[in-house]
Tab-separated table of C-alpha atoms in Angstrom:
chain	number	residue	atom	x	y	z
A	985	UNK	CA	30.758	100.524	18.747
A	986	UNK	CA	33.478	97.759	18.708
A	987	UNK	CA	32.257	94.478	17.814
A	988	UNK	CA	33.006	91.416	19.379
A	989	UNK	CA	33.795	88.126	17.908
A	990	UNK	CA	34.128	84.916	20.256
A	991	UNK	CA	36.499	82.029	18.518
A	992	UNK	CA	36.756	78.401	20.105
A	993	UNK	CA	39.660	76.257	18.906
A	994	UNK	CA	41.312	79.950	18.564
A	995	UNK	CA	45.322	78.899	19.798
A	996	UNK	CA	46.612	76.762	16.468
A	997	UNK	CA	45.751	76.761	12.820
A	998	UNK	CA	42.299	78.543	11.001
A	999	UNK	CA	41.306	79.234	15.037
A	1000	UNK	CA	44.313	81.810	15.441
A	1001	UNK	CA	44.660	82.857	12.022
A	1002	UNK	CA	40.900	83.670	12.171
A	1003	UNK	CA	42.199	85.876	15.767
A	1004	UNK	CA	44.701	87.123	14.129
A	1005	UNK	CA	42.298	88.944	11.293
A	1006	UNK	CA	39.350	89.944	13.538
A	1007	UNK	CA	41.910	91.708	15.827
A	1008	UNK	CA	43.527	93.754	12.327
A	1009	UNK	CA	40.063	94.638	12.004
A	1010	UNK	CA	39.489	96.065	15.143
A	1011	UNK	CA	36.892	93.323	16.850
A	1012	UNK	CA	37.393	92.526	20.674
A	1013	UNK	CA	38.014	88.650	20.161
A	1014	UNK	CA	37.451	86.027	22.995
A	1015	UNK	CA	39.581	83.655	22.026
A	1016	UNK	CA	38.963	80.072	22.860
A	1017	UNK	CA	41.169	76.586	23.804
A	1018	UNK	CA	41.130	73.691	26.063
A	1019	UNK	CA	44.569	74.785	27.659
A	1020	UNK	CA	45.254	78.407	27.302
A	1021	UNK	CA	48.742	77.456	29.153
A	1022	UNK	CA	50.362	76.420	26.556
A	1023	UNK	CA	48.791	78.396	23.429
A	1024	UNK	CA	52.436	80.478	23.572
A	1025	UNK	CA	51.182	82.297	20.352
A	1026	UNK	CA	47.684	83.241	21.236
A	1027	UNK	CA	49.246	84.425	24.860
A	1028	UNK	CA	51.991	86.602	23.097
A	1029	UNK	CA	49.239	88.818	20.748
A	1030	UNK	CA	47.167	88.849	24.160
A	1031	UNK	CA	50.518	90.825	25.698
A	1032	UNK	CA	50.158	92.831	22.828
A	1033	UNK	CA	46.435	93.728	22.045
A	1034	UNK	CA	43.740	95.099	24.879
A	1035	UNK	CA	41.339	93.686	22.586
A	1036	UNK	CA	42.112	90.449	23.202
A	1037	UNK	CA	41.290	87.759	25.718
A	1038	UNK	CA	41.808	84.676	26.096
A	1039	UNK	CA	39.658	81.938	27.785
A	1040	UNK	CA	39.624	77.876	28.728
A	1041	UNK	CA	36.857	76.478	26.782
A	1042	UNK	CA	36.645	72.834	26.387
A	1043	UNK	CA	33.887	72.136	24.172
A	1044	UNK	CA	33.856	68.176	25.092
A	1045	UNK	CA	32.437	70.034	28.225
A	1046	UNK	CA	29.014	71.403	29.062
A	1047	UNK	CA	30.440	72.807	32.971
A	1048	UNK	CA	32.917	74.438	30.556
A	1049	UNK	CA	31.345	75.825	28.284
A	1050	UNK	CA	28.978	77.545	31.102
A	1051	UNK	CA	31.955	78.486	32.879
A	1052	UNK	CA	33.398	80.265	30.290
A	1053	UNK	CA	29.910	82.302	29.086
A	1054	UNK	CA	29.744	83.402	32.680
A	1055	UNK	CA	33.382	84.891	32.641
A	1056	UNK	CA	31.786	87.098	29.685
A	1057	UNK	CA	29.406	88.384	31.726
A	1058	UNK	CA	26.493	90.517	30.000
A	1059	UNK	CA	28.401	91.162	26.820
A	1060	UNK	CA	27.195	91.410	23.677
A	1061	UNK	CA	28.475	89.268	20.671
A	1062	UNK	CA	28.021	90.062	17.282
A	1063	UNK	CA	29.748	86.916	15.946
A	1064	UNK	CA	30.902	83.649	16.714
A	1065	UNK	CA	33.045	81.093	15.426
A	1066	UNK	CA	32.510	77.268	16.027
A	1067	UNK	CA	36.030	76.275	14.670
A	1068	UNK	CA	37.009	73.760	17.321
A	1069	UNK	CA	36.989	70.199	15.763
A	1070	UNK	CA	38.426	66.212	15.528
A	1071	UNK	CA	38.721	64.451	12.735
A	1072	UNK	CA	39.648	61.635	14.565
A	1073	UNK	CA	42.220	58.484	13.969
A	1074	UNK	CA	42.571	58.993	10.119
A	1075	UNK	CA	42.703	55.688	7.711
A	1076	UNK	CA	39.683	53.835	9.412
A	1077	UNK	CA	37.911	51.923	6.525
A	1078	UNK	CA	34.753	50.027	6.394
A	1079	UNK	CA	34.799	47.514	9.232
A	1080	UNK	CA	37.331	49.059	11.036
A	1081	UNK	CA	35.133	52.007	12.946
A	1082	UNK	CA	35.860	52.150	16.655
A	1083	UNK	CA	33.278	53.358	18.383
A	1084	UNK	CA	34.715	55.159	21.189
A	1085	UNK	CA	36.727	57.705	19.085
A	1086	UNK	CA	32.889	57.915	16.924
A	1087	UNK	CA	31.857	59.008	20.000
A	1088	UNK	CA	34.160	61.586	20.637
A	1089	UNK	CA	34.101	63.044	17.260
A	1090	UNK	CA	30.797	63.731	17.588
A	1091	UNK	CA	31.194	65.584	20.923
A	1092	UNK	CA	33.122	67.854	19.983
A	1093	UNK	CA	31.910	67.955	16.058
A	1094	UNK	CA	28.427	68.049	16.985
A	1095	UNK	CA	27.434	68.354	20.299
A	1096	UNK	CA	30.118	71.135	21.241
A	1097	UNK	CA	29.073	73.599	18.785
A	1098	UNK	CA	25.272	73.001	19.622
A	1099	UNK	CA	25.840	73.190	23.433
A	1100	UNK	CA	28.385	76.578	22.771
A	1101	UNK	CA	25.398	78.299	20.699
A	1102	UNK	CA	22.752	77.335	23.235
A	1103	UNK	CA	25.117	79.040	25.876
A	1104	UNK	CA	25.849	81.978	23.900
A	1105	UNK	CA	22.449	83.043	21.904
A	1106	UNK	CA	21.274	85.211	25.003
A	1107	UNK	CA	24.551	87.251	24.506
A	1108	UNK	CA	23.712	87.037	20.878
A	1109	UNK	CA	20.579	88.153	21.536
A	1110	UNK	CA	21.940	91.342	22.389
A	1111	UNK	CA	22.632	92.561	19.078
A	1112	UNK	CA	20.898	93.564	16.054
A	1113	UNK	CA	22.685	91.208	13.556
A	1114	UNK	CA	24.164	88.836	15.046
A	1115	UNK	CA	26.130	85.953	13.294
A	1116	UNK	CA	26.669	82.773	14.633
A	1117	UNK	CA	29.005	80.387	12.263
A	1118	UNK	CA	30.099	76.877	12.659
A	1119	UNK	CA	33.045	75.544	10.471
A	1120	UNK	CA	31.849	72.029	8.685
A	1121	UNK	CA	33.495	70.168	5.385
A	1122	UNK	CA	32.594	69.332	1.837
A	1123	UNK	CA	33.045	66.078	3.617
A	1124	UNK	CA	29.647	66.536	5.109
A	1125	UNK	CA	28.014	66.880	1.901
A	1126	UNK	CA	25.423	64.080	1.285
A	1127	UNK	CA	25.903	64.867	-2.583
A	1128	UNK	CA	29.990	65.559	-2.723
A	1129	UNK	CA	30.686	61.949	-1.442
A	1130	UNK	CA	31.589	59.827	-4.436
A	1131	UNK	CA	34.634	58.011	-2.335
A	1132	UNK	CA	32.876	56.654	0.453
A	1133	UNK	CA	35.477	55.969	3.793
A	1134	UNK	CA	35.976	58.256	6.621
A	1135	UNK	CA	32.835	57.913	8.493
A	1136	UNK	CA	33.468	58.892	11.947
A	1137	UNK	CA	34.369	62.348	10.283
A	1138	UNK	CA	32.482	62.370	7.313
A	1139	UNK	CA	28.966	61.400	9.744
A	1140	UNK	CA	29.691	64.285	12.765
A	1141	UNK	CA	29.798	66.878	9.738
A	1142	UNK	CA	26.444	65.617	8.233
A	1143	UNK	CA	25.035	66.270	11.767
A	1144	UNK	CA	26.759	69.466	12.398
A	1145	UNK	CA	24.905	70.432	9.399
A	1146	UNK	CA	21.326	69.090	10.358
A	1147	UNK	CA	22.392	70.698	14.014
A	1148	UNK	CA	22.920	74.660	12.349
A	1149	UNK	CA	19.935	73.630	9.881
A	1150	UNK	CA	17.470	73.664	13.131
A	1151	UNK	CA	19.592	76.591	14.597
A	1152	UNK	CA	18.615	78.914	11.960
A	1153	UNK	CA	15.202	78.397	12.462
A	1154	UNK	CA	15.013	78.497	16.665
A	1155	UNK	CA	17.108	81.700	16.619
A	1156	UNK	CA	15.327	83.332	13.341
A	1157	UNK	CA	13.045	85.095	16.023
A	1158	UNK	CA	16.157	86.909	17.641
A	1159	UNK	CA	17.153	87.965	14.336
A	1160	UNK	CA	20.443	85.514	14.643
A	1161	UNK	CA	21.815	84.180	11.335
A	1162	UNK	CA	23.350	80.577	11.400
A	1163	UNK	CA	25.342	79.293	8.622
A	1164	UNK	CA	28.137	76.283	8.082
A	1165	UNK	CA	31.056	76.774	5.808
A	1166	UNK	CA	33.485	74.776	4.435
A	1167	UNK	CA	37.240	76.598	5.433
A	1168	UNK	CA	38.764	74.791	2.121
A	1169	UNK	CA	41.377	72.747	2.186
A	1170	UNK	CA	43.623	74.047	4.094
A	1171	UNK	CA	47.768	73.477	5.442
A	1172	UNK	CA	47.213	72.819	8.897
A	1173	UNK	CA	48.123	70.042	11.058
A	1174	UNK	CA	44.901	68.563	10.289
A	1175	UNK	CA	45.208	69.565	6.621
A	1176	UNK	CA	48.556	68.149	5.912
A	1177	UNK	CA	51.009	69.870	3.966
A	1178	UNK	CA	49.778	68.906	0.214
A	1179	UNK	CA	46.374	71.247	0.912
A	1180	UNK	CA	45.523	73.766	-1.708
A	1181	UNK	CA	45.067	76.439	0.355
A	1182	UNK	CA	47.002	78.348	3.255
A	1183	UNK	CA	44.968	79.222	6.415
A	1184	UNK	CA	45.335	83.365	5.212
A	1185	UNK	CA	43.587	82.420	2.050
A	1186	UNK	CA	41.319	80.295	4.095
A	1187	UNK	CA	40.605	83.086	6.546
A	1188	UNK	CA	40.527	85.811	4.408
A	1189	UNK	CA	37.552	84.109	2.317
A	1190	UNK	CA	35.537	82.674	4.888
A	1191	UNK	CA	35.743	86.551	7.007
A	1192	UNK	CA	34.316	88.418	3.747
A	1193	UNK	CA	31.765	85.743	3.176
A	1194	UNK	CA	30.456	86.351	6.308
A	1195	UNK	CA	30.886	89.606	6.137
A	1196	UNK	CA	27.978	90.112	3.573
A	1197	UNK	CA	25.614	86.891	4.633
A	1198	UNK	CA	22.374	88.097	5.406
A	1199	UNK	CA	19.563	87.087	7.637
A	1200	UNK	CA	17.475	85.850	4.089
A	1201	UNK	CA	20.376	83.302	3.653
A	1202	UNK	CA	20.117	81.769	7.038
A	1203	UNK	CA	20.688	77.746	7.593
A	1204	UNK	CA	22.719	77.770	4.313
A	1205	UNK	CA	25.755	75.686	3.441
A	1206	UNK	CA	28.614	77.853	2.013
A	1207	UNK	CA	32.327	77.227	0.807
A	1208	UNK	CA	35.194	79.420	1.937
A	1209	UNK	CA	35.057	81.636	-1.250
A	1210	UNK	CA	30.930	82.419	-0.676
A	1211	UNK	CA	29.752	79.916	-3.124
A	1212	UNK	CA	27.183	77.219	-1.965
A	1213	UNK	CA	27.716	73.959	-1.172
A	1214	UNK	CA	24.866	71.412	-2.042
A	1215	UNK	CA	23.675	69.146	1.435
């Protein structure tokens, strides 16, 4: 049976290279963004592949969100991808932190992932080993930080984390593993162009370490490459 992998922040960057794999290996991928009219890309390989749809999710959004899990109907999802995020205005330093943009970092770091899985775990529910994945940063990482700065982003990771931590144990019961990874440094627009990594490294590594997680390791903290990351 074809699995089916559902993608938010799918039309730029990790998001569509992460489309772009799934579809090479045969998934059915919904394929998530705020305004599907002008992901040209994502709308080209959706000419091109049956197996692909693609939907208006804005994750800032619970009316959204609920829209968009009805449009699925009663299908069943084997994975999903929380890859939608904001780092927010970049080169804030301490006493500089506007609180507005804090708060919208963490709706759409935190909140937006949380409210997407609470949507979604009936339909995850459905199968047997179901995956449900949420993209985070070393920057999140209580024990990585040794430079201090970037709060608004550094903070709505921390809580991401906490937020999957509690996931894994609510959906345990429905046999749903929940996990955070860390895509690497990667050359997107959010990455810059100095990043170590390209998003087909990044996407290659993340898709085979999820490929063999396991229920056991459930509420774990992983880099791109499968190796853990301490909290």
């Amino acid at each position: 049976m074809t699995k089916h992998v559902v993608i938010t922040g799918a039309n730029r960057g990790i998001g569509l290279g992460l489309v772009k794999y799934y579809l090479d290996k045969g998934y059915t991928v919904a394929a998530c963004c705020r305004q599907p009219n002008h992901a040209d890309e994502l709308n080209e390989l959706a000419e091109q592949c049956t197996t692909l749809s693609v939907y208006s999710l804005d994750v800032e959004s619970e009316a959204s969100i609920s829209d968009f899990v009805t449009a699925l109907g009663d299908a069943e999802v084997d994975l999903v991808i929380n890859n939608a995020g904001y780092y927010g205005p970049k080169g804030y330093a301490f006493g500089q932190v506007d609180t507005t943009e804090w708060h919208k970092v963490f709706a759409i770091n935190v909140m937006g992932p949380l409210l997407v899985a609470q949507h979604l775990a009936p339909l995850l529910a459905k199968c047997e080993n179901s995956k449900l994945v949420c993209l985070s940063s070393k920057m999140g990482s209580m024990t990585d930080n040794t430079s201090g700065g970037s709060y608004l982003y550094r903070s709505s990771k921390s809580a991401l984390n906490a937020v999957v931590k509690s996931l894994s144990i609510d959906l345990l019961p429905q046999n749903t593993l929940c996990v955070v990874l860390h895509p690497g440094w990667v050359q997107t627009e959010m990455g810059g162009p100095n990043a170590l990594i390209t998003v087909e490294e990044s996407v290659h590594g993340m898709a085979q370490t999820i490929a063999k997680l396991t229920l056991a390791q459930t509420g774990q903290f992983f880099n791109y490459n499968g190796e853990t990351i301490p909290w």
